[in-house]
Amino acid sequence: ELKPYQLLELADYVRTKGLGLITTPFDESSVLLAIEAKIDAIKIASASCDDSRLLSAISKAGKPIIASTGGASISEIDKLVSTLESTSQDFAIMHCVAIYPSPNETLNLRQINYFRDRYPNVPIGWSTHEDPDNLDAIKLAAACGAQIFERHVGIETSKYPQNPYSSSPKQIAKWIRSYKLATQMLGSYERMPAHE
């Protein structure tokens, strides 16, 4: 558990590496700390997508919002989208399976298409927890039209073993290459001239 000053130090360090900073607050005081840390976007965890007090605090932060939907009913997601649409912030929603790790048969990647059809003006992403050596799922998610991707990354230590749903740095590099290959193969929505 980090103290607030440690989180601020960590945020400053992340910026020195040229990375963007996203955080997932679980209460209103954490939203205030996120604002103090000058984060770039706020993530709403699946478990918090119906927390009206937290959503209100996040919507007042003036930051782009990424909301996960694992375990939420479609009526809860409709309400979440309606709530976020009433704010002035940019936001996206993520198809998410809240099973850690997620077996292939639970991924239900067509939900990305479903969300794209149901919320045509909202960017749709995918928050993923399948086996980190599975490089097919990212390609399929890209083919379904996911625009934002979230993946857990961890580094095993002698004290803390790697969990079965987080990627090592080598695995995440392969995962990103797999995504890039998928987007290359998918090509353009525009009709291309015939090749001779």
mmCIF file with all atom_site columns, N, CA, C and O in Angstrom, residues 49-71:
data_model
loop_
_atom_site.group_PDB
_atom_site.id
_atom_site.type_symbol
_atom_site.label_atom_id
_atom_site.label_alt_id
_atom_site.label_comp_id
_atom_site.label_asym_id
_atom_site.label_entity_id
_atom_site.label_seq_id
_atom_site.pdbx_PDB_ins_code
_atom_site.Cartn_x
_atom_site.Cartn_y
_atom_site.Cartn_z
_atom_site.occupancy
_atom_site.B_iso_or_equiv
_atom_site.pdbx_formal_charge
_atom_site.auth_seq_id
_atom_site.auth_comp_id
_atom_site.auth_asym_id
_atom_site.auth_atom_id
_atom_site.pdbx_PDB_model_num
ATOM 1  N N  . CYS A 1 49 ? -18.830 0.661  -11.786 1.00 0.00 ? 49 CYS A N  1
ATOM 2  C CA . CYS A 1 49 ? -19.573 1.307  -12.882 1.00 0.00 ? 49 CYS A CA 1
ATOM 3  C C  . CYS A 1 49 ? -20.990 1.721  -12.491 1.00 0.00 ? 49 CYS A C  1
ATOM 4  O O  . CYS A 1 49 ? -21.633 2.457  -13.227 1.00 0.00 ? 49 CYS A O  1
ATOM 5  N N  . ASP A 1 50 ? -21.474 1.287  -11.320 1.00 0.00 ? 50 ASP A N  1
ATOM 6  C CA . ASP A 1 50 ? -22.785 1.744  -10.855 1.00 0.00 ? 50 ASP A CA 1
ATOM 7  C C  . ASP A 1 50 ? -22.687 2.528  -9.541  1.00 0.00 ? 50 ASP A C  1
ATOM 8  O O  . ASP A 1 50 ? -23.688 2.743  -8.861  1.00 0.00 ? 50 ASP A O  1
ATOM 9  N N  . ASP A 1 51 ? -21.482 2.989  -9.192  1.00 0.00 ? 51 ASP A N  1
ATOM 10 C CA . ASP A 1 51 ? -21.259 3.768  -7.969  1.00 0.00 ? 51 ASP A CA 1
ATOM 11 C C  . ASP A 1 51 ? -21.511 5.243  -8.289  1.00 0.00 ? 51 ASP A C  1
ATOM 12 O O  . ASP A 1 51 ? -20.632 5.949  -8.769  1.00 0.00 ? 51 ASP A O  1
ATOM 13 N N  . SER A 1 52 ? -22.723 5.719  -8.033  1.00 0.00 ? 52 SER A N  1
ATOM 14 C CA . SER A 1 52 ? -23.121 7.063  -8.465  1.00 0.00 ? 52 SER A CA 1
ATOM 15 C C  . SER A 1 52 ? -22.282 8.165  -7.825  1.00 0.00 ? 52 SER A C  1
ATOM 16 O O  . SER A 1 52 ? -21.948 9.159  -8.484  1.00 0.00 ? 52 SER A O  1
ATOM 17 N N  . ARG A 1 53 ? -21.888 8.010  -6.561  1.00 0.00 ? 53 ARG A N  1
ATOM 18 C CA . ARG A 1 53 ? -21.072 9.045  -5.903  1.00 0.00 ? 53 ARG A CA 1
ATOM 19 C C  . ARG A 1 53 ? -19.682 9.117  -6.548  1.00 0.00 ? 53 ARG A C  1
ATOM 20 O O  . ARG A 1 53 ? -19.159 10.199 -6.793  1.00 0.00 ? 53 ARG A O  1
ATOM 21 N N  . LEU A 1 54 ? -19.100 7.962  -6.808  1.00 0.00 ? 54 LEU A N  1
ATOM 22 C CA . LEU A 1 54 ? -17.779 7.945  -7.443  1.00 0.00 ? 54 LEU A CA 1
ATOM 23 C C  . LEU A 1 54 ? -17.862 8.482  -8.870  1.00 0.00 ? 54 LEU A C  1
ATOM 24 O O  . LEU A 1 54 ? -17.015 9.280  -9.288  1.00 0.00 ? 54 LEU A O  1
ATOM 25 N N  . LEU A 1 55 ? -18.894 8.080  -9.616  1.00 0.00 ? 55 LEU A N  1
ATOM 26 C CA . LEU A 1 55 ? -19.056 8.576  -10.985 1.00 0.00 ? 55 LEU A CA 1
ATOM 27 C C  . LEU A 1 55 ? -19.221 10.089 -11.006 1.00 0.00 ? 55 LEU A C  1
ATOM 28 O O  . LEU A 1 55 ? -18.681 10.772 -11.891 1.00 0.00 ? 55 LEU A O  1
ATOM 29 N N  . SER A 1 56 ? -19.936 10.614 -10.035 1.00 0.00 ? 56 SER A N  1
ATOM 30 C CA . SER A 1 56 ? -20.109 12.065 -9.942  1.00 0.00 ? 56 SER A CA 1
ATOM 31 C C  . SER A 1 56 ? -18.767 12.753 -9.705  1.00 0.00 ? 56 SER A C  1
ATOM 32 O O  . SER A 1 56 ? -18.444 13.753 -10.359 1.00 0.00 ? 56 SER A O  1
ATOM 33 N N  . ALA A 1 57 ? -17.972 12.219 -8.784  1.00 0.00 ? 57 ALA A N  1
ATOM 34 C CA . ALA A 1 57 ? -16.653 12.810 -8.506  1.00 0.00 ? 57 ALA A CA 1
ATOM 35 C C  . ALA A 1 57 ? -15.753 12.719 -9.730  1.00 0.00 ? 57 ALA A C  1
ATOM 36 O O  . ALA A 1 57 ? -15.047 13.679 -10.078 1.00 0.00 ? 57 ALA A O  1
ATOM 37 N N  . ILE A 1 58 ? -15.760 11.585 -10.411 1.00 0.00 ? 58 ILE A N  1
ATOM 38 C CA . ILE A 1 58 ? -14.920 11.409 -11.610 1.00 0.00 ? 58 ILE A CA 1
ATOM 39 C C  . ILE A 1 58 ? -15.364 12.352 -12.716 1.00 0.00 ? 58 ILE A C  1
ATOM 40 O O  . ILE A 1 58 ? -14.534 12.960 -13.401 1.00 0.00 ? 58 ILE A O  1
ATOM 41 N N  . SER A 1 59 ? -16.673 12.505 -12.883 1.00 0.00 ? 59 SER A N  1
ATOM 42 C CA . SER A 1 59 ? -17.167 13.367 -13.966 1.00 0.00 ? 59 SER A CA 1
ATOM 43 C C  . SER A 1 59 ? -16.811 14.835 -13.739 1.00 0.00 ? 59 SER A C  1
ATOM 44 O O  . SER A 1 59 ? -16.754 15.616 -14.689 1.00 0.00 ? 59 SER A O  1
ATOM 45 N N  . LYS A 1 60 ? -16.528 15.216 -12.496 1.00 0.00 ? 60 LYS A N  1
ATOM 46 C CA . LYS A 1 60 ? -16.140 16.607 -12.194 1.00 0.00 ? 60 LYS A CA 1
ATOM 47 C C  . LYS A 1 60 ? -14.631 16.827 -12.315 1.00 0.00 ? 60 LYS A C  1
ATOM 48 O O  . LYS A 1 60 ? -14.163 17.943 -12.187 1.00 0.00 ? 60 LYS A O  1
ATOM 49 N N  . ALA A 1 61 ? -13.876 15.749 -12.550 1.00 0.00 ? 61 ALA A N  1
ATOM 50 C CA . ALA A 1 61 ? -12.411 15.853 -12.587 1.00 0.00 ? 61 ALA A CA 1
ATOM 51 C C  . ALA A 1 61 ? -11.897 16.482 -13.884 1.00 0.00 ? 61 ALA A C  1
ATOM 52 O O  . ALA A 1 61 ? -10.753 16.929 -13.935 1.00 0.00 ? 61 ALA A O  1
ATOM 53 N N  . GLY A 1 62 ? -12.730 16.504 -14.910 1.00 0.00 ? 62 GLY A N  1
ATOM 54 C CA . GLY A 1 62 ? -12.318 17.120 -16.164 1.00 0.00 ? 62 GLY A CA 1
ATOM 55 C C  . GLY A 1 62 ? -11.297 16.307 -16.946 1.00 0.00 ? 62 GLY A C  1
ATOM 56 O O  . GLY A 1 62 ? -10.530 16.871 -17.720 1.00 0.00 ? 62 GLY A O  1
ATOM 57 N N  . LYS A 1 63 ? -11.277 15.002 -16.758 1.00 0.00 ? 63 LYS A N  1
ATOM 58 C CA . LYS A 1 63 ? -10.318 14.127 -17.434 1.00 0.00 ? 63 LYS A CA 1
ATOM 59 C C  . LYS A 1 63 ? -11.065 13.126 -18.315 1.00 0.00 ? 63 LYS A C  1
ATOM 60 O O  . LYS A 1 63 ? -12.200 12.758 -18.019 1.00 0.00 ? 63 LYS A O  1
ATOM 61 N N  . PRO A 1 64 ? -10.435 12.666 -19.399 1.00 0.00 ? 64 PRO A N  1
ATOM 62 C CA . PRO A 1 64 ? -11.051 11.580 -20.171 1.00 0.00 ? 64 PRO A CA 1
ATOM 63 C C  . PRO A 1 64 ? -11.273 10.361 -19.271 1.00 0.00 ? 64 PRO A C  1
ATOM 64 O O  . PRO A 1 64 ? -10.512 10.120 -18.338 1.00 0.00 ? 64 PRO A O  1
ATOM 65 N N  . ILE A 1 65 ? -12.316 9.603  -19.586 1.00 0.00 ? 65 ILE A N  1
ATOM 66 C CA . ILE A 1 65 ? -12.735 8.488  -18.747 1.00 0.00 ? 65 ILE A CA 1
ATOM 67 C C  . ILE A 1 65 ? -12.764 7.207  -19.581 1.00 0.00 ? 65 ILE A C  1
ATOM 68 O O  . ILE A 1 65 ? -13.245 7.199  -20.713 1.00 0.00 ? 65 ILE A O  1
ATOM 69 N N  . ILE A 1 66 ? -12.247 6.132  -18.985 1.00 0.00 ? 66 ILE A N  1
ATOM 70 C CA . ILE A 1 66 ? -12.326 4.799  -19.584 1.00 0.00 ? 66 ILE A CA 1
ATOM 71 C C  . ILE A 1 66 ? -13.050 3.927  -18.565 1.00 0.00 ? 66 ILE A C  1
ATOM 72 O O  . ILE A 1 66 ? -12.583 3.773  -17.437 1.00 0.00 ? 66 ILE A O  1
ATOM 73 N N  . ALA A 1 67 ? -14.195 3.360  -18.957 1.00 0.00 ? 67 ALA A N  1
ATOM 74 C CA . ALA A 1 67 ? -15.018 2.604  -18.016 1.00 0.00 ? 67 ALA A CA 1
ATOM 75 C C  . ALA A 1 67 ? -15.102 1.137  -18.409 1.00 0.00 ? 67 ALA A C  1
ATOM 76 O O  . ALA A 1 67 ? -15.494 0.815  -19.527 1.00 0.00 ? 67 ALA A O  1
ATOM 77 N N  . SER A 1 68 ? -14.747 0.247  -17.480 1.00 0.00 ? 68 SER A N  1
ATOM 78 C CA . SER A 1 68 ? -14.892 -1.184 -17.703 1.00 0.00 ? 68 SER A CA 1
ATOM 79 C C  . SER A 1 68 ? -16.301 -1.629 -17.339 1.00 0.00 ? 68 SER A C  1
ATOM 80 O O  . SER A 1 68 ? -16.960 -1.010 -16.503 1.00 0.00 ? 68 SER A O  1
ATOM 81 N N  . THR A 1 69 ? -16.736 -2.734 -17.950 1.00 0.00 ? 69 THR A N  1
ATOM 82 C CA . THR A 1 69 ? -18.126 -3.155 -17.797 1.00 0.00 ? 69 THR A CA 1
ATOM 83 C C  . THR A 1 69 ? -18.269 -4.609 -17.340 1.00 0.00 ? 69 THR A C  1
ATOM 84 O O  . THR A 1 69 ? -19.362 -5.160 -17.393 1.00 0.00 ? 69 THR A O  1
ATOM 85 N N  . GLY A 1 70 ? -17.193 -5.256 -16.899 1.00 0.00 ? 70 GLY A N  1
ATOM 86 C CA . GLY A 1 70 ? -17.253 -6.665 -16.507 1.00 0.00 ? 70 GLY A CA 1
ATOM 87 C C  . GLY A 1 70 ? -18.302 -6.907 -15.440 1.00 0.00 ? 70 GLY A C  1
ATOM 88 O O  . GLY A 1 70 ? -18.324 -6.221 -14.421 1.00 0.00 ? 70 GLY A O  1
ATOM 89 N N  . GLY A 1 71 ? -19.194 -7.850 -15.677 1.00 0.00 ? 71 GLY A N  1
ATOM 90 C CA . GLY A 1 71 ? -20.212 -8.202 -14.699 1.00 0.00 ? 71 GLY A CA 1
ATOM 91 C C  . GLY A 1 71 ? -21.432 -7.304 -14.696 1.00 0.00 ? 71 GLY A C  1
ATOM 92 O O  . GLY A 1 71 ? -22.417 -7.596 -14.016 1.00 0.00 ? 71 GLY A O  1
#
